[in-house]
Amino acid sequence: MNIDIIKDECKRQGISRIIKYDEPLNNHTSLRIGGSADIFCSPNNIEDLKKVVFISKEHNMPFRVMGNGTNLLILDGGIRGLVINLNKDFKKIEFSDKIIKVGAGVSLALLSKMALDRELSGLEFACAIPGALGGAIINNASFKGECMADVVQNVTFLTRENRIEKISKSNLNFNYRECNLKSESVIILEATLMLKKGNKEEIESKIKQNIEIRKTSQPLDKFSAGSIFKNPPGYYAGELIEKVGAKGLTRGKAEVSTRHANFIVNNGGASARDILYLIEEIEKRVTKNFGIKLEREIEIWGEP
Ligand SMILES: Cc1cc2nc3c(=O)[nH]c(=O)nc-3n(C[C@H](O)[C@H](O)[C@H](O)COP(=O)(O)OP(=O)(O)OC[C@H]3O[C@@H](n4cnc5c(N)ncnc54)[C@H](O)[C@@H]3O)c2cc1C
């Protein structure tokens, strides 16, 4: 991949203003860790996004889509290729009674707050999940038994071939932290959600309760990427991690949280290598003690 050729092509297509080169990704992730992306682009509308995907295809340049970067560990060597982060037009919300059309870049916390203002119920669970809609659909984000699958009616996305397509609820396959769109590597543009008419006090009280549960059980005052591992069937990953004595384990400035053992926190200046060391140490210990292979919930991107 020749960056100079890509630069020229971006100029020719009139999209230079949305492109940054050698962009540090630590500022774009909740762990505040990560090397630089060769190219980082923030398309404001579908036309710009299509141009970016076209260039990427023409020049054989791989791309990844990043939402709020709250489920990612970006390695210290950064990312060769392109990272796309949807902006502006992708941050629109349109309410029509109980139906909401939401751009993929809208943060779940804002969405939950706006639903509350309109006395709509169904997104209380999302009030404190720090991701944006696209990532939340891809991961079927959930809290306390409620999840994105409960509210999503259809999803509009851009294929790698630059075609806009729409998929409806009946063809969406959601599971624990999974959605079939993930394996198809599409770019989610927007989704339609269906909520229920609710009572404002009840919605507000549920939101407050959810925030309270999080404050007491999660290290929200520290940089993290949420839960590192999925819960294996019949177990809580956090409990297994505690039982193998890994709670509080440190490596450099990275630490297995003393508040929630399934969180690894960056105490300031941790490297991806530190975090990865702790992840692998936990995996080894849990396999050795319980014969269970923990599955990673966070995604690891980039080069060491
Ligand atoms: C403190 C904390 C608490 C958390 N609590 C929860 C919780 O309770 N429940 C829960 O489920 N998660 C939780 N998470 C994890 C995380 O917030 C969710 O997984 C969230 O949905 C990720 O969204 P994001 O925008 O940050 O996605 P990113 O981390 O940026 O990306 C995640 C995945 O989504 C893909 N993606 C993002 N946007 C798009 C798009 N537009 N089109 C296609 N693919 C896309 C990325 O390519 C990547 O594969 C927590 C994280 C933190 C830091």
CSV table of C-alpha atoms and ligand atoms in Angstrom, one decimal:
chain,number,residue,atom,x,y,z
A,1,MET,CA,0.0,0.0,0.0
A,2,ASN,CA,1.5,3.3,-1.1
A,3,ILE,CA,0.2,6.1,1.1
A,4,ASP,CA,1.2,8.9,-1.4
A,5,ILE,CA,-0.9,7.3,-4.0
A,6,ILE,CA,-3.8,7.1,-1.6
A,7,LYS,CA,-3.3,10.8,-0.7
A,8,ASP,CA,-3.5,11.8,-4.3
A,9,GLU,CA,-6.6,9.7,-4.9
A,10,CYS,CA,-8.3,11.2,-1.8
A,11,LYS,CA,-7.5,14.7,-3.2
A,12,ARG,CA,-8.9,13.8,-6.6
A,13,GLN,CA,-12.1,12.5,-5.0
A,14,GLY,CA,-12.4,15.7,-2.9
A,15,ILE,CA,-12.3,13.9,0.5
A,16,SER,CA,-8.9,15.0,1.9
A,17,ARG,CA,-10.7,17.1,4.6
A,18,ILE,CA,-12.0,13.9,6.3
A,19,ILE,CA,-8.7,12.0,6.3
A,20,LYS,CA,-5.9,12.0,8.8
A,21,TYR,CA,-2.6,10.1,8.4
A,22,ASP,CA,-0.7,8.3,11.1
A,23,GLU,CA,-3.5,9.1,13.6
A,24,PRO,CA,-2.9,7.9,17.2
A,25,LEU,CA,-5.7,5.6,18.2
A,26,ASN,CA,-5.3,5.9,21.9
A,27,ASN,CA,-7.6,8.9,21.9
A,28,HIS,CA,-10.3,7.0,20.1
A,29,THR,CA,-10.6,4.1,22.5
A,30,SER,CA,-11.9,3.8,26.1
A,31,LEU,CA,-8.8,2.0,27.2
A,32,ARG,CA,-6.7,5.0,26.0
A,33,ILE,CA,-4.2,2.5,24.4
A,34,GLY,CA,-3.1,1.9,20.9
A,35,GLY,CA,-0.6,2.8,18.2
A,36,SER,CA,-1.5,4.8,15.1
A,37,ALA,CA,-3.7,4.0,12.1
A,38,ASP,CA,-2.0,4.6,8.8
A,39,ILE,CA,-5.2,6.3,7.7
A,40,PHE,CA,-8.1,7.4,9.8
A,41,CYS,CA,-11.2,8.8,8.1
A,42,SER,CA,-14.4,10.3,9.4
A,43,PRO,CA,-17.0,10.4,6.6
A,44,ASN,CA,-19.8,12.9,7.2
A,45,ASN,CA,-22.2,11.4,4.7
A,46,ILE,CA,-22.9,8.4,2.6
A,47,GLU,CA,-21.3,9.9,-0.5
A,48,ASP,CA,-18.0,10.4,1.3
A,49,LEU,CA,-18.2,6.9,2.8
A,50,LYS,CA,-18.7,5.4,-0.6
A,51,LYS,CA,-15.7,7.2,-2.0
A,52,VAL,CA,-13.6,5.9,0.9
A,53,VAL,CA,-14.7,2.3,0.3
A,54,PHE,CA,-14.1,2.7,-3.4
A,55,ILE,CA,-10.5,3.9,-2.8
A,56,SER,CA,-9.9,1.1,-0.3
A,57,LYS,CA,-11.1,-1.5,-2.9
A,58,GLU,CA,-9.2,0.0,-5.8
A,59,HIS,CA,-6.0,0.2,-3.9
A,60,ASN,CA,-6.4,-3.1,-2.0
A,61,MET,CA,-6.2,-1.3,1.3
A,62,PRO,CA,-8.0,-3.1,4.2
A,63,PHE,CA,-10.4,-1.1,6.4
A,64,ARG,CA,-12.0,-1.5,9.7
A,65,VAL,CA,-14.9,0.4,11.2
A,66,MET,CA,-14.6,1.8,14.6
A,67,GLY,CA,-17.5,3.1,16.7
A,68,ASN,CA,-16.7,4.6,20.1
A,69,GLY,CA,-13.8,2.1,20.5
A,70,THR,CA,-15.1,0.8,23.8
A,71,ASN,CA,-14.7,-2.9,23.0
A,72,LEU,CA,-11.3,-2.8,21.5
A,73,LEU,CA,-7.7,-3.3,22.4
A,74,ILE,CA,-5.5,-1.7,19.7
A,75,LEU,CA,-2.0,-3.1,19.8
A,76,ASP,CA,1.0,-0.8,20.2
A,77,GLY,CA,2.2,-1.1,16.6
A,78,GLY,CA,-1.1,0.4,15.4
A,79,ILE,CA,-3.1,-0.5,12.3
A,80,ARG,CA,-1.8,-0.9,8.7
A,81,GLY,CA,-4.6,0.4,6.5
A,82,LEU,CA,-7.6,2.4,7.1
A,83,VAL,CA,-9.9,3.0,10.1
A,84,ILE,CA,-13.3,4.4,9.4
A,85,ASN,CA,-15.2,6.3,12.1
A,86,LEU,CA,-18.7,7.5,11.0
A,87,ASN,CA,-19.5,11.2,11.7
A,88,LYS,CA,-22.2,13.9,11.2
A,89,ASP,CA,-25.0,12.4,9.0
A,90,PHE,CA,-24.5,9.1,10.8
A,91,LYS,CA,-25.3,10.7,14.2
A,92,LYS,CA,-28.9,11.6,13.4
A,93,ILE,CA,-31.9,10.4,15.3
A,94,GLU,CA,-35.5,10.7,14.0
A,95,PHE,CA,-38.4,9.8,16.2
A,96,SER,CA,-41.8,8.8,14.8
A,97,ASP,CA,-44.1,7.8,17.6
A,98,LYS,CA,-42.5,4.5,19.0
A,99,ILE,CA,-40.3,4.0,16.0
A,100,ILE,CA,-36.8,5.6,15.9
A,101,LYS,CA,-34.4,5.8,13.0
A,102,VAL,CA,-30.9,6.0,14.4
A,103,GLY,CA,-27.6,6.7,12.7
A,104,ALA,CA,-24.8,4.1,13.4
A,105,GLY,CA,-22.7,6.8,15.1
A,106,VAL,CA,-25.2,7.7,17.8
A,107,SER,CA,-24.1,6.9,21.3
A,108,LEU,CA,-26.3,4.6,23.3
A,109,ALA,CA,-26.3,6.9,26.3
A,110,LEU,CA,-27.7,9.8,24.3
A,111,LEU,CA,-30.3,7.5,22.6
A,112,SER,CA,-31.4,6.1,26.0
A,113,LYS,CA,-31.8,9.7,27.3
A,114,MET,CA,-33.8,10.8,24.3
A,115,ALA,CA,-36.1,7.9,24.6
A,116,LEU,CA,-36.7,8.8,28.3
A,117,ASP,CA,-37.5,12.4,27.3
A,118,ARG,CA,-40.2,11.0,24.9
A,119,GLU,CA,-41.5,8.5,27.6
A,120,LEU,CA,-40.4,5.5,25.5
A,121,SER,CA,-39.3,2.3,27.2
A,122,GLY,CA,-36.9,-0.3,25.9
A,123,LEU,CA,-33.5,1.4,26.0
A,124,GLU,CA,-33.1,1.7,29.8
A,125,PHE,CA,-30.5,-1.1,29.7
A,126,ALA,CA,-28.4,0.9,27.2
A,127,CYS,CA,-28.1,4.1,29.4
A,128,ALA,CA,-24.6,3.4,30.6
A,129,ILE,CA,-23.1,1.3,27.8
A,130,PRO,CA,-20.5,3.6,26.3
A,131,GLY,CA,-20.7,2.4,22.7
A,132,ALA,CA,-22.4,3.7,19.6
A,133,LEU,CA,-25.3,2.1,17.8
A,134,GLY,CA,-23.3,0.3,15.0
A,135,GLY,CA,-21.0,-1.5,17.5
A,136,ALA,CA,-23.9,-2.2,19.8
A,137,ILE,CA,-25.7,-4.0,17.0
A,138,ILE,CA,-22.6,-5.9,15.9
A,139,ASN,CA,-22.1,-7.1,19.5
A,140,ASN,CA,-25.8,-7.3,20.5
A,141,ALA,CA,-24.9,-5.2,23.5
A,142,SER,CA,-26.8,-6.1,26.6
A,143,PHE,CA,-27.2,-5.4,30.3
A,144,LYS,CA,-29.2,-7.4,32.9
A,145,GLY,CA,-31.0,-9.6,30.4
A,146,GLU,CA,-32.0,-6.9,27.9
A,147,CYS,CA,-30.3,-6.5,24.6
A,148,MET,CA,-30.2,-4.7,21.2
A,149,ALA,CA,-32.0,-7.7,19.6
A,150,ASP,CA,-35.1,-6.7,21.7
A,151,VAL,CA,-35.5,-3.4,19.9
A,152,VAL,CA,-33.9,-3.6,16.5
A,153,GLN,CA,-36.4,-3.8,13.6
A,154,ASN,CA,-34.1,-3.5,10.6
A,155,VAL,CA,-30.6,-2.4,9.8
A,156,THR,CA,-29.3,-0.5,6.7
A,157,PHE,CA,-25.7,-1.2,5.8
A,158,LEU,CA,-23.1,-0.7,3.1
A,159,THR,CA,-21.5,-3.8,1.7
A,160,ARG,CA,-17.8,-4.1,0.8
A,161,GLU,CA,-19.0,-3.9,-2.8
A,162,ASN,CA,-20.4,-0.4,-2.0
A,163,ARG,CA,-24.0,-1.4,-2.2
A,164,ILE,CA,-26.6,-0.1,0.3
A,165,GLU,CA,-28.7,-3.0,1.6
A,166,LYS,CA,-31.3,-3.4,4.3
A,167,ILE,CA,-31.9,-6.4,6.5
A,168,SER,CA,-35.0,-6.9,8.6
A,169,LYS,CA,-35.4,-8.4,12.0
A,170,SER,CA,-36.5,-11.8,10.7
A,171,ASN,CA,-33.1,-12.2,8.9
A,172,LEU,CA,-31.0,-10.9,11.7
A,173,ASN,CA,-29.5,-13.5,13.9
A,174,PHE,CA,-28.5,-12.2,17.3
A,175,ASN,CA,-26.8,-14.2,20.0
A,176,TYR,CA,-24.7,-13.5,23.1
A,177,ARG,CA,-22.4,-10.6,22.0
A,178,GLU,CA,-23.0,-11.6,18.4
A,179,CYS,CA,-24.9,-10.7,15.3
A,180,ASN,CA,-24.7,-12.3,11.8
A,181,LEU,CA,-23.8,-9.0,10.3
A,182,LYS,CA,-20.4,-9.2,12.0
A,183,SER,CA,-19.1,-12.1,9.8
A,184,GLU,CA,-20.3,-10.3,6.7
A,185,SER,CA,-18.0,-7.3,7.5
A,186,VAL,CA,-20.5,-4.7,6.4
A,187,ILE,CA,-20.6,-1.1,7.5
A,188,ILE,CA,-23.8,-0.4,9.5
A,189,LEU,CA,-25.3,3.0,8.4
A,190,GLU,CA,-28.5,3.2,10.5
A,191,ALA,CA,-31.1,1.1,12.1
A,192,THR,CA,-34.8,1.3,13.0
A,193,LEU,CA,-35.7,0.5,16.5
A,194,MET,CA,-39.1,-0.1,18.0
A,195,LEU,CA,-39.8,1.0,21.6
A,196,LYS,CA,-42.9,0.9,23.8
A,197,LYS,CA,-44.9,3.7,25.3
A,198,GLY,CA,-43.9,3.9,29.0
A,199,ASN,CA,-44.2,5.8,32.2
A,200,LYS,CA,-41.5,8.5,32.6
A,201,GLU,CA,-40.9,8.0,36.3
A,202,GLU,CA,-40.6,4.2,35.8
A,203,ILE,CA,-38.2,4.6,32.9
A,204,GLU,CA,-36.1,7.1,34.9
A,205,SER,CA,-36.1,4.9,38.0
A,206,LYS,CA,-34.9,1.9,35.9
A,207,ILE,CA,-32.1,4.0,34.4
A,208,LYS,CA,-31.0,5.2,37.8
A,209,GLN,CA,-31.0,1.6,39.1
A,210,ASN,CA,-28.9,0.5,36.1
A,211,ILE,CA,-26.4,3.3,36.7
A,212,GLU,CA,-26.2,2.5,40.4
A,213,ILE,CA,-25.5,-1.2,39.8
A,214,ARG,CA,-22.7,-0.2,37.4
A,215,LYS,CA,-21.2,2.3,39.8
A,216,THR,CA,-20.9,-0.2,42.6
A,217,SER,CA,-19.8,-3.2,40.5
A,218,GLN,CA,-17.6,-1.7,37.8
A,219,PRO,CA,-14.4,0.4,37.8
A,220,LEU,CA,-16.0,3.3,35.9
A,221,ASP,CA,-13.4,5.8,37.2
A,222,LYS,CA,-10.7,4.0,35.2
A,223,PHE,CA,-9.9,3.5,31.5
A,224,SER,CA,-11.2,0.1,30.4
A,225,ALA,CA,-12.8,-1.8,27.6
A,226,GLY,CA,-15.6,-3.3,29.7
A,227,SER,CA,-15.6,-7.1,30.2
A,228,ILE,CA,-12.6,-8.8,28.7
A,229,PHE,CA,-14.1,-12.2,28.4
A,230,LYS,CA,-17.6,-13.6,27.7
A,231,ASN,CA,-19.2,-15.6,30.4
A,232,PRO,CA,-18.8,-19.3,29.7
A,233,PRO,CA,-22.1,-21.2,29.8
A,234,GLY,CA,-23.0,-21.7,33.5
A,235,TYR,CA,-20.2,-19.5,34.9
A,236,TYR,CA,-19.3,-15.9,35.4
A,237,ALA,CA,-15.9,-15.1,33.9
A,238,GLY,CA,-15.2,-12.6,36.7
A,239,GLU,CA,-15.8,-15.3,39.4
A,240,LEU,CA,-13.4,-17.7,37.6
A,241,ILE,CA,-10.8,-15.0,37.4
A,242,GLU,CA,-11.1,-14.3,41.1
A,243,LYS,CA,-10.9,-18.0,41.9
A,244,VAL,CA,-7.5,-18.4,40.1
A,245,GLY,CA,-6.1,-15.5,42.1
A,246,ALA,CA,-5.8,-13.0,39.2
A,247,LYS,CA,-8.0,-10.2,40.7
A,248,GLY,CA,-5.6,-7.3,41.3
A,249,LEU,CA,-2.8,-8.8,39.2
A,250,THR,CA,-0.7,-6.0,37.6
A,251,ARG,CA,1.7,-5.7,34.7
A,252,GLY,CA,3.2,-2.3,34.2
A,253,LYS,CA,0.3,0.2,34.5
A,254,ALA,CA,-2.3,-2.4,33.6
A,255,GLU,CA,-4.3,-4.1,36.4
A,256,VAL,CA,-7.0,-6.8,36.7
A,257,SER,CA,-9.6,-4.6,38.4
A,258,THR,CA,-10.1,-5.1,42.1
A,259,ARG,CA,-13.7,-4.0,41.7
A,260,HIS,CA,-14.6,-6.4,38.8
A,261,ALA,CA,-12.2,-9.1,37.9
A,262,ASN,CA,-13.4,-9.3,34.3
A,263,PHE,CA,-12.3,-5.8,33.7
A,264,ILE,CA,-8.6,-4.9,33.0
A,265,VAL,CA,-7.9,-1.2,33.7
A,266,ASN,CA,-5.3,1.2,32.4
A,267,ASN,CA,-4.0,3.1,35.4
A,268,GLY,CA,-2.3,5.6,33.1
A,269,GLY,CA,0.4,4.8,30.6
A,270,ALA,CA,-0.3,1.0,30.2
A,271,SER,CA,0.7,-0.5,26.9
A,272,ALA,CA,-1.3,-3.0,24.9
A,273,ARG,CA,1.4,-5.5,25.6
A,274,ASP,CA,0.8,-5.1,29.3
A,275,ILE,CA,-3.0,-5.7,28.8
A,276,LEU,CA,-2.3,-8.7,26.5
A,277,TYR,CA,0.0,-10.2,29.1
A,278,LEU,CA,-2.7,-10.1,31.7
A,279,ILE,CA,-5.3,-11.5,29.3
A,280,GLU,CA,-3.0,-14.4,28.4
A,281,GLU,CA,-2.1,-15.0,32.1
A,282,ILE,CA,-5.8,-15.2,33.0
A,283,GLU,CA,-6.5,-17.6,30.1
A,284,LYS,CA,-3.7,-19.9,31.2
A,285,ARG,CA,-4.8,-19.9,34.8
A,286,VAL,CA,-8.5,-20.5,34.1
A,287,THR,CA,-7.7,-23.3,31.6
A,288,LYS,CA,-5.2,-24.9,34.1
A,289,ASN,CA,-7.6,-24.8,37.1
A,290,PHE,CA,-11.0,-25.4,35.5
A,291,GLY,CA,-10.3,-26.8,32.0
A,292,ILE,CA,-12.3,-23.9,30.6
A,293,LYS,CA,-11.1,-21.9,27.6
A,294,LEU,CA,-12.3,-18.3,28.1
A,295,GLU,CA,-13.6,-16.6,25.0
A,296,ARG,CA,-12.5,-13.0,24.5
A,297,GLU,CA,-15.3,-10.5,24.4
A,298,ILE,CA,-13.0,-7.6,23.4
A,299,GLU,CA,-11.5,-7.4,19.9
A,300,ILE,CA,-7.8,-7.1,19.5
A,301,TRP,CA,-6.7,-5.1,16.4
A,302,GLY,CA,-3.4,-4.2,14.9
A,303,GLU,CA,0.2,-5.1,15.2
A,304,PRO,CA,2.3,-5.7,18.3
B,1,LIG,C1,-17.1,0.7,31.1
B,1,LIG,C2,-17.6,-0.1,30.0
B,1,LIG,C3,-18.8,-0.8,30.3
B,1,LIG,C4,-19.4,-1.7,29.3
B,1,LIG,N1,-20.6,-2.3,29.6
B,1,LIG,C5,-21.1,-3.1,28.6
B,1,LIG,C6,-22.4,-3.7,28.9
B,1,LIG,O1,-23.0,-3.6,29.9
B,1,LIG,N2,-22.9,-4.5,27.9
B,1,LIG,C7,-22.3,-4.7,26.7
B,1,LIG,O2,-22.8,-5.4,25.8
B,1,LIG,N3,-21.1,-4.1,26.4
B,1,LIG,C8,-20.5,-3.3,27.3
B,1,LIG,N4,-19.3,-2.7,27.1
B,1,LIG,C9,-18.6,-2.9,25.8
B,1,LIG,C10,-19.0,-2.0,24.7
B,1,LIG,O3,-19.4,-0.7,25.1
B,1,LIG,C11,-20.0,-2.5,23.7
B,1,LIG,O4,-19.6,-3.7,23.2
B,1,LIG,C12,-20.4,-1.6,22.6
B,1,LIG,O5,-21.5,-2.0,22.0
B,1,LIG,C13,-19.3,-1.3,21.6
B,1,LIG,O6,-19.6,-0.2,20.8
B,1,LIG,P1,-18.5,0.7,20.2
B,1,LIG,O7,-19.2,1.8,19.4
B,1,LIG,O8,-17.6,1.2,21.2
B,1,LIG,O9,-17.8,-0.3,19.2
B,1,LIG,P2,-16.3,-0.5,18.9
B,1,LIG,O10,-15.6,-1.0,20.2
B,1,LIG,O11,-15.7,0.7,18.2
B,1,LIG,O12,-16.3,-1.7,17.9
B,1,LIG,C14,-16.8,-3.0,18.3
B,1,LIG,C15,-17.1,-3.8,17.0
B,1,LIG,O13,-18.2,-3.2,16.3
B,1,LIG,C16,-17.8,-2.9,15.0
B,1,LIG,N5,-18.5,-1.7,14.5
B,1,LIG,C17,-18.6,-0.5,15.2
B,1,LIG,N6,-19.3,0.3,14.5
B,1,LIG,C18,-19.7,-0.3,13.3
B,1,LIG,C19,-20.5,0.0,12.2
B,1,LIG,N7,-21.0,1.2,12.0
B,1,LIG,N8,-20.7,-0.9,11.2
B,1,LIG,C20,-20.1,-2.2,11.4
B,1,LIG,N9,-19.4,-2.5,12.4
B,1,LIG,C21,-19.2,-1.6,13.4
B,1,LIG,C22,-16.3,-2.8,15.0
B,1,LIG,O14,-15.7,-3.0,13.7
B,1,LIG,C23,-16.0,-3.9,16.0
B,1,LIG,O15,-16.0,-5.1,15.4
B,1,LIG,C24,-18.7,-1.8,28.0
B,1,LIG,C25,-17.5,-1.1,27.8
B,1,LIG,C26,-17.0,-0.3,28.8
B,1,LIG,C27,-15.7,0.5,28.5
